[in-house]
Coordinates of C-alpha atoms in Angstrom, one line a residue:
M1 CA 26.8 26.9 -0.9
T2 CA 25.6 23.4 -1.8
T3 CA 21.8 23.1 -2.2
L4 CA 20.4 20.2 -0.2
S5 CA 18.8 17.4 -2.1
A6 CA 16.4 14.9 -0.4
E7 CA 17.5 12.1 -2.7
R8 CA 21.2 12.8 -1.9
E9 CA 20.6 13.1 1.8
I10 CA 18.7 9.8 2.0
E11 CA 21.2 7.9 -0.2
R12 CA 23.9 9.1 2.2
L13 CA 22.0 7.6 5.1
L14 CA 21.5 4.4 3.2
S15 CA 25.3 4.1 2.9
L16 CA 25.6 4.6 6.7
H17 CA 22.6 2.6 7.8
P18 CA 21.9 -0.3 5.3
K19 CA 18.4 -1.3 4.4
G20 CA 16.8 -4.0 6.6
F21 CA 14.5 -4.7 9.5
D22 CA 15.5 -4.5 13.1
L23 CA 12.2 -4.2 15.0
S24 CA 12.5 -2.0 18.1
L25 CA 11.2 1.3 19.4
E26 CA 14.3 2.2 21.5
R27 CA 16.3 3.8 18.7
V28 CA 13.4 5.9 17.3
T29 CA 12.3 6.9 20.8
R30 CA 15.9 8.1 21.6
L31 CA 16.0 10.1 18.4
L32 CA 12.6 11.7 18.8
D33 CA 13.6 12.8 22.3
R34 CA 16.6 14.6 20.9
L35 CA 14.3 16.3 18.4
G36 CA 12.0 17.6 21.1
N37 CA 9.4 14.7 20.8
P38 CA 7.6 16.0 17.7
H39 CA 5.3 12.9 17.8
L40 CA 3.7 14.4 20.9
N41 CA 2.7 17.5 18.9
M42 CA 0.8 15.9 16.0
P43 CA -2.7 16.6 14.8
P44 CA -5.2 13.8 15.5
V45 CA -3.8 10.6 14.0
I46 CA -5.6 7.8 12.2
H47 CA -3.1 4.9 12.5
V48 CA -3.4 2.2 9.8
A49 CA -2.0 -1.4 10.0
G50 CA -2.8 -4.6 8.1
T51 CA -1.3 -7.1 5.6
N52 CA -3.3 -6.0 2.6
G53 CA -5.4 -2.9 1.9
K54 CA -3.8 -0.5 4.3
G55 CA -2.5 1.8 1.5
S56 CA -6.0 1.7 -0.2
A57 CA -7.7 2.5 3.1
T58 CA -5.3 5.4 3.7
A59 CA -6.1 6.7 0.2
F60 CA -9.8 6.4 0.8
A61 CA -9.6 8.1 4.3
R62 CA -7.6 11.0 2.8
A63 CA -10.2 11.4 0.0
V64 CA -13.1 11.4 2.5
L65 CA -11.5 13.9 4.8
E66 CA -10.4 16.2 2.0
A67 CA -13.9 16.0 0.4
S68 CA -15.1 17.1 3.8
G69 CA -12.9 20.2 3.7
R70 CA -10.2 18.9 6.1
I71 CA -6.5 19.6 5.8
V72 CA -4.8 16.1 5.8
H73 CA -1.2 14.9 6.2
V74 CA -0.6 11.4 4.9
H75 CA 2.4 9.1 5.5
T76 CA 2.7 5.9 3.5
S77 CA 5.5 3.4 2.7
P78 CA 7.2 2.2 0.7
H79 CA 7.4 4.7 -2.1
L80 CA 7.2 3.6 -5.8
V81 CA 9.6 6.0 -7.5
N82 CA 10.6 9.0 -5.3
W83 CA 11.1 9.2 -1.5
H84 CA 8.8 12.3 -1.5
E85 CA 5.8 10.0 -2.1
R86 CA 6.0 9.0 1.6
Y87 CA 5.0 12.4 2.8
R88 CA 1.9 14.3 1.7
L89 CA 1.5 17.6 3.5
G90 CA -2.0 18.9 3.9
A91 CA -3.2 22.1 2.3
E92 CA -6.4 23.9 1.5
G93 CA -8.0 22.2 -1.5
G94 CA -5.9 19.0 -1.2
G95 CA -2.5 18.0 0.0
K96 CA 0.7 17.9 -2.0
L97 CA 3.8 15.7 -1.9
V98 CA 6.5 17.4 0.2
E99 CA 8.7 19.8 -1.7
D100 CA 12.3 18.6 -2.2
A101 CA 13.9 21.4 -0.2
V102 CA 11.6 20.9 2.7
L103 CA 12.2 17.2 2.8
A104 CA 16.0 17.6 2.4
E105 CA 16.2 20.0 5.3
A106 CA 14.1 17.8 7.6
V107 CA 16.2 14.7 6.7
A108 CA 19.4 16.6 7.3
R109 CA 18.1 17.9 10.7
V110 CA 17.0 14.4 11.8
A111 CA 20.3 12.8 10.7
E112 CA 22.3 15.4 12.6
A113 CA 20.3 14.7 15.7
N114 CA 21.0 11.0 15.4
A115 CA 24.7 11.8 15.3
G116 CA 25.7 8.7 13.5
E117 CA 24.3 6.2 16.1
K118 CA 23.0 2.8 15.0
I119 CA 19.5 3.2 13.5
T120 CA 17.5 1.9 10.5
V121 CA 16.7 4.3 7.6
F122 CA 13.0 3.7 8.1
E123 CA 13.3 4.9 11.7
I124 CA 15.0 8.1 10.5
L125 CA 12.4 8.6 7.8
T126 CA 9.7 8.0 10.4
A127 CA 11.2 10.7 12.6
V128 CA 11.2 12.9 9.5
M129 CA 7.5 12.3 9.2
F130 CA 6.9 13.4 12.8
V131 CA 9.0 16.5 12.3
L132 CA 7.2 17.5 9.1
F133 CA 3.7 16.7 10.4
S134 CA 4.2 18.5 13.7
E135 CA 5.6 21.6 12.1
H136 CA 2.9 22.0 9.4
P137 CA -0.6 22.6 10.7
A138 CA -3.4 20.2 9.7
D139 CA -6.7 18.9 10.9
V140 CA -5.7 15.2 10.9
A141 CA -2.8 13.0 9.9
I142 CA -3.2 9.5 8.4
V143 CA -0.1 7.4 9.3
E144 CA 0.4 4.0 7.7
V145 CA 2.4 1.3 9.5
G146 CA 5.6 0.1 7.7
L147 CA 5.9 -3.4 9.0
G148 CA 3.9 -5.2 11.7
G149 CA 2.7 -2.8 14.3
R150 CA 3.9 -3.5 17.8
F151 CA 7.6 -2.6 17.1
D152 CA 7.0 -0.5 14.0
A153 CA 8.7 2.9 14.2
T154 CA 5.4 4.7 13.8
N155 CA 4.0 3.0 17.0
V156 CA 5.2 5.8 19.3
I157 CA 1.9 7.6 18.8
P158 CA 0.6 7.6 22.4
H159 CA -3.2 7.9 21.7
P160 CA -4.4 7.8 18.1
A161 CA -7.7 9.3 17.2
A162 CA -8.4 5.9 15.7
S163 CA -6.5 2.7 15.0
L164 CA -7.6 1.0 11.8
I165 CA -6.5 -2.6 11.1
M166 CA -7.1 -3.9 7.6
P167 CA -7.2 -7.6 6.4
I168 CA -4.5 -9.8 7.9
S169 CA -2.9 -12.8 6.2
L170 CA 0.5 -14.4 6.0
D171 CA 3.4 -12.1 5.0
H172 CA 6.8 -11.2 6.5
E173 CA 6.6 -14.5 8.4
A174 CA 10.3 -14.3 9.4
Y175 CA 9.6 -11.1 11.4
L176 CA 5.9 -11.5 12.4
G177 CA 5.2 -15.2 12.8
D178 CA 4.0 -18.1 10.7
R179 CA 0.3 -18.1 11.8
V180 CA -2.3 -15.5 11.2
E181 CA -3.0 -15.2 14.9
L182 CA 0.6 -14.4 15.6
I183 CA 0.7 -11.8 12.9
A184 CA -2.6 -10.3 14.2
A185 CA -1.0 -10.0 17.6
E186 CA 1.8 -7.9 16.1
K187 CA -0.7 -5.7 14.2
A188 CA -2.8 -5.3 17.3
G189 CA 0.2 -3.7 18.9
I190 CA -0.9 -0.3 17.5
I191 CA -4.1 -0.5 19.7
K192 CA -3.8 1.9 22.6
R193 CA -5.9 1.8 25.8
G194 CA -9.1 3.7 25.4
A195 CA -8.5 4.8 21.8
P196 CA -11.1 3.9 19.2
V197 CA -10.4 0.8 17.0
V198 CA -11.9 -0.1 13.7
V199 CA -11.4 -3.7 12.4
G200 CA -11.7 -4.0 8.7
Q201 CA -13.0 -7.1 6.9
Q202 CA -10.8 -10.1 8.0
P203 CA -10.4 -13.3 5.8
F204 CA -9.4 -15.3 8.9
D205 CA -11.6 -15.7 12.1
A206 CA -8.4 -16.3 14.2
A207 CA -7.0 -12.9 13.2
R208 CA -10.3 -11.1 13.9
E209 CA -10.6 -12.7 17.3
V210 CA -7.2 -11.5 18.3
L211 CA -8.0 -8.0 17.3
V212 CA -11.4 -7.9 19.0
D213 CA -10.0 -9.5 22.2
T214 CA -7.1 -6.9 22.3
A215 CA -9.5 -4.0 21.8
E216 CA -11.9 -5.2 24.5
R217 CA -9.1 -5.9 26.9
L218 CA -7.8 -2.3 26.5
S219 CA -11.3 -0.8 26.9
C220 CA -11.3 0.6 23.3
P221 CA -14.5 1.7 21.6
L222 CA -14.7 -0.9 18.9
T223 CA -16.2 -0.9 15.4
V224 CA -16.1 -4.2 13.5
Y225 CA -16.7 -4.9 9.8
G226 CA -19.8 -7.2 9.4
E227 CA -21.1 -6.3 12.8
D228 CA -21.1 -2.5 13.2
F229 CA -20.7 -1.6 9.5
L230 CA -20.6 -3.3 6.1
A231 CA -20.6 -2.5 2.4
F232 CA -21.6 -4.2 -0.8
E233 CA -22.3 -3.6 -4.5
E234 CA -26.0 -3.3 -5.6
N235 CA -27.1 -2.3 -9.0
G236 CA -23.7 -0.9 -9.9
R237 CA -23.6 1.3 -6.8
M238 CA -21.8 1.0 -3.5
I239 CA -24.0 0.6 -0.4
Y240 CA -22.4 1.5 2.9
Q241 CA -24.3 0.9 6.1
D242 CA -23.5 1.5 9.8
N243 CA -25.4 2.3 13.0
D244 CA -26.0 5.8 11.8
G245 CA -27.7 4.9 8.5
L246 CA -27.0 4.1 4.9
F247 CA -25.0 5.7 2.0
D248 CA -25.9 4.8 -1.6
M249 CA -23.1 6.1 -3.8
S250 CA -20.8 5.5 -6.8
L251 CA -18.5 2.5 -6.8
P252 CA -15.0 3.3 -5.8
Q253 CA -12.7 4.7 -8.5
L254 CA -10.1 2.1 -7.5
A255 CA -10.6 -1.2 -9.4
G256 CA -11.6 -4.5 -7.7
R257 CA -14.5 -5.6 -5.6
H258 CA -12.2 -5.8 -2.6
Q259 CA -12.0 -2.0 -2.7
I260 CA -15.6 -1.7 -1.5
A261 CA -14.6 -3.2 1.9
N262 CA -11.5 -1.1 2.0
A263 CA -13.5 2.1 1.4
A264 CA -16.0 1.1 4.0
A265 CA -13.2 0.6 6.6
A266 CA -11.8 4.0 5.8
I267 CA -15.2 5.7 6.2
A268 CA -15.7 3.9 9.6
A269 CA -12.2 4.9 10.7
V270 CA -12.8 8.6 9.8
K271 CA -16.0 8.5 11.8
A272 CA -14.5 6.7 14.7
A273 CA -11.8 9.4 14.8
G274 CA -14.4 12.0 15.5
F275 CA -14.8 13.5 12.0
P276 CA -18.4 13.5 10.7
V277 CA -18.9 12.1 7.2
G278 CA -21.8 13.2 5.0
L279 CA -23.1 11.4 1.8
R280 CA -21.8 14.2 -0.5
A281 CA -18.3 13.9 0.9
A282 CA -18.3 10.1 0.7
E283 CA -19.7 10.1 -2.8
A284 CA -17.0 12.6 -3.9
A285 CA -14.3 10.5 -2.3
M286 CA -15.3 7.4 -4.2
E287 CA -15.0 9.3 -7.4
R288 CA -11.7 11.1 -6.7
V289 CA -9.6 8.6 -4.8
V290 CA -6.2 7.8 -6.2
W291 CA -3.7 5.1 -5.1
P292 CA -0.9 4.6 -7.7
G293 CA 0.5 1.1 -8.5
R294 CA -2.4 -0.9 -7.1
L295 CA -4.6 -2.5 -9.8
Q296 CA -4.0 0.6 -12.0
R297 CA -4.0 1.0 -15.7
L298 CA -0.5 1.8 -16.8
P299 CA -0.6 5.4 -18.1
Q300 CA 0.5 6.2 -21.6
G301 CA 4.2 6.3 -21.8
A302 CA 7.5 4.8 -23.0
L303 CA 6.7 1.2 -21.8
S304 CA 3.0 1.1 -22.5
E305 CA 3.7 1.8 -26.2
L306 CA 5.7 -1.5 -26.5
G307 CA 2.8 -3.8 -25.9
P308 CA 0.5 -5.4 -28.4
E309 CA -1.8 -3.0 -30.2
G310 CA -5.1 -2.5 -28.3
A311 CA -3.8 -4.3 -25.2
E312 CA -4.9 -3.4 -21.7
I313 CA -1.9 -3.1 -19.4
W314 CA -2.5 -3.1 -15.7
I315 CA 0.0 -2.8 -12.8
D316 CA -0.3 -4.0 -9.2
G317 CA 2.3 -4.2 -6.5
G318 CA 0.5 -6.8 -4.4
H319 CA 2.9 -9.6 -3.4
N320 CA 1.4 -12.2 -1.1
P321 CA -1.3 -14.9 -1.6
G322 CA -4.0 -12.7 -0.1
A323 CA -3.2 -9.9 -2.6
G324 CA -3.1 -12.5 -5.4
E325 CA -6.6 -13.6 -4.6
A326 CA -8.0 -10.1 -4.5
I327 CA -6.3 -9.2 -7.8
S328 CA -7.3 -12.3 -9.6
E329 CA -10.9 -11.8 -8.4
A330 CA -10.8 -8.3 -9.8
L331 CA -9.5 -9.4 -13.1
A332 CA -12.1 -12.1 -13.3
S333 CA -14.7 -9.4 -13.0
E334 CA -13.0 -7.5 -15.8
E335 CA -13.0 -10.7 -17.9
D336 CA -16.8 -11.1 -17.3
R337 CA -17.3 -7.6 -18.6
S338 CA -14.8 -7.7 -21.4
P339 CA -13.2 -11.0 -22.3
R340 CA -9.5 -10.9 -23.2
P341 CA -6.6 -13.4 -22.8
L342 CA -4.7 -12.7 -19.6
F343 CA -0.9 -12.6 -19.5
L344 CA 1.3 -11.9 -16.4
I345 CA 4.7 -10.1 -16.3
A346 CA 5.9 -10.8 -12.8
G347 CA 8.9 -10.1 -10.6
M348 CA 9.1 -10.8 -6.8
I349 CA 11.4 -10.7 -3.9
N350 CA 12.6 -13.7 -2.0
T351 CA 10.8 -13.0 1.3
K352 CA 7.4 -13.6 -0.4
D353 CA 5.4 -16.8 -1.0
Q354 CA 5.8 -16.8 -4.8
T355 CA 4.0 -20.1 -5.5
G356 CA 1.1 -19.0 -3.2
Y357 CA 0.8 -15.7 -5.1
F358 CA 0.8 -17.4 -8.5
R359 CA -1.7 -20.0 -7.4
A360 CA -4.5 -17.4 -7.4
F361 CA -4.1 -17.1 -11.2
E362 CA -4.3 -20.8 -12.0
G363 CA -6.8 -21.3 -14.8
M364 CA -6.9 -17.6 -15.6
A365 CA -3.4 -16.6 -16.9
R366 CA -2.5 -18.0 -20.3
H367 CA 1.2 -17.4 -19.7
V368 CA 3.7 -15.8 -17.3
Y369 CA 6.8 -13.9 -18.2
T370 CA 9.1 -13.6 -15.1
V371 CA 11.5 -10.7 -14.8
P372 CA 14.3 -9.7 -12.4
V373 CA 13.5 -7.1 -9.8
E374 CA 16.7 -5.1 -10.3
S375 CA 15.8 -2.3 -7.9
S376 CA 15.9 -4.8 -4.9
D377 CA 18.9 -6.9 -3.8
A378 CA 16.3 -9.5 -2.6
G379 CA 14.9 -10.0 -6.1
V380 CA 14.2 -13.7 -7.1
P381 CA 16.2 -14.7 -10.2
N382 CA 13.8 -14.8 -13.1
A383 CA 14.4 -18.4 -14.0
E384 CA 13.7 -19.4 -10.4
L385 CA 10.6 -17.3 -10.3
A386 CA 9.4 -19.1 -13.5
A387 CA 9.8 -22.4 -11.7
R388 CA 7.6 -21.1 -8.8
A389 CA 4.9 -20.1 -11.3
M390 CA 5.0 -23.5 -12.9
E391 CA 4.7 -25.1 -9.4
A392 CA 1.4 -23.2 -9.2
G393 CA 0.2 -24.8 -12.5
L394 CA 1.0 -21.9 -14.8
S395 CA 2.9 -21.8 -18.1
A396 CA 5.9 -19.6 -17.5
E397 CA 9.3 -18.5 -19.0
P398 CA 12.0 -16.1 -17.8
V399 CA 12.8 -12.9 -19.8
H400 CA 15.3 -10.1 -19.1
S401 CA 13.0 -7.2 -18.5
V402 CA 9.4 -5.9 -18.7
A403 CA 10.2 -4.1 -22.0
N404 CA 11.5 -7.4 -23.4
A405 CA 8.4 -9.2 -22.2
L406 CA 6.1 -6.6 -23.8
R407 CA 8.0 -6.8 -27.1
L408 CA 8.0 -10.6 -27.0
L409 CA 4.3 -10.7 -26.3
R410 CA 3.6 -8.3 -29.1
D411 CA 5.6 -10.2 -31.6
T412 CA 4.1 -13.6 -30.6
L413 CA 0.5 -12.4 -30.7
D414 CA 1.0 -10.5 -33.9
A415 CA 2.4 -13.6 -35.6
G416 CA -0.5 -15.8 -34.5
R417 CA -3.4 -13.3 -34.6
D418 CA -6.2 -14.2 -37.0
G419 CA -8.6 -11.4 -36.0
T420 CA -11.0 -13.5 -34.0
E421 CA -9.3 -13.0 -30.6
P422 CA -9.4 -9.6 -28.8
P423 CA -6.1 -7.9 -27.7
P424 CA -4.7 -9.2 -24.5
R425 CA -5.0 -8.0 -20.9
I426 CA -1.6 -7.8 -19.4
L427 CA -0.9 -7.6 -15.6
I428 CA 2.6 -6.4 -14.5
C429 CA 2.7 -7.6 -10.9
G430 CA 4.4 -9.2 -7.8
S431 CA 6.4 -6.4 -6.3
L432 CA 6.1 -2.7 -5.4
Y433 CA 9.8 -2.4 -6.3
L434 CA 9.0 -3.7 -9.8
I435 CA 6.0 -1.4 -10.2
G436 CA 8.1 1.6 -9.1
A437 CA 10.7 0.7 -11.8
V438 CA 8.0 0.3 -14.4
L439 CA 6.5 3.7 -13.6
A440 CA 9.9 5.4 -13.7
E441 CA 10.8 3.7 -17.0
N442 CA 7.4 4.6 -18.4
G443 CA 8.0 8.3 -17.5
T444 CA 4.9 8.4 -15.3
P445 CA 5.9 8.6 -11.6
P446 CA 3.2 9.2 -9.0
R447 CA 2.4 12.8 -8.1

């Protein structure tokens, strides 16, 4: 008897149903009906959409709920290294990534129900999420949107406990529109009549207005960053304030000032969903939260050992101009605390605004090494990406790989070092595909 493997089952589906976006709810609704409509038998759902910050907010919400003693399922996408990362099953004391045998059986069952009909792999994997989360008891499920909102496969949830919409900016314009208000309208598609809505900090008033207008039109209890809650740093602490009072707690474990607003939105969403949050749980969550691949120090491993001696190596999968601005601001804060020359190792895919992303680092990055994203068939050739970085005013050159860039940087700096300049700060960035490949090559996949 052949043992099922989740990786093998999903790779088989990828051969039948190629990667790609075909936004519709008809196929996933048909499939879920054949499976007995598991999406109607879920624990309370916090549904999370947005251009940037939705993964961080999901991580914060999970941390807050688990610190409060709740059993929490979590769905995120995309994964970095292994498909299992998309499904965290709740358990006493903290959830765990789904076991291979459990995931493989669910994938096989969903694929059998689909019976070879036209469907996207994301839709099948979303149906797998509903099957897993409906069959394993939990107090709450946090479900992250894949793309957009209105036609995302997760948007069959009829009445979420809360809908959380994080910062909206330009991304996936070919599918969602080329103006922030159009993208906001797509994200607002997860808002359901009468269900609580939390609007996170928005960089654009036009997006915020669309979200607020939609929630009000659908008679939703509404909580808006800057009006009903806010957060800020004061004396090295995070201050969160809403209509119920004030929390004075540790700064979030996740790096970057933008994480304060992300954490605040998560706390507000948990409360809007009907789960009380105490100071002790919020404080513990800020200290325990984990979100791999987002402004994270690269763990010790095969790749990290190739860099210059004493170097700080960071990784971040952000890939649009809004993400670039948040990351550059965070690294500017690091520079204020501990000055080091900054170098980028970047790979991106062709659906992103590469020049817009790099522009956030003008005047900060000393040099950019561009690398191919070999794990994606949409990767920008490294020479072309170097040209985009130069368009943004950066010094750049193409190299063959991250390992090659680290070796080149080490050799170059060692040759010219006179002992007066500190070791560099290196950011590997531009694509979640790239970060996943880096973590795999480093031997440190998320757990």
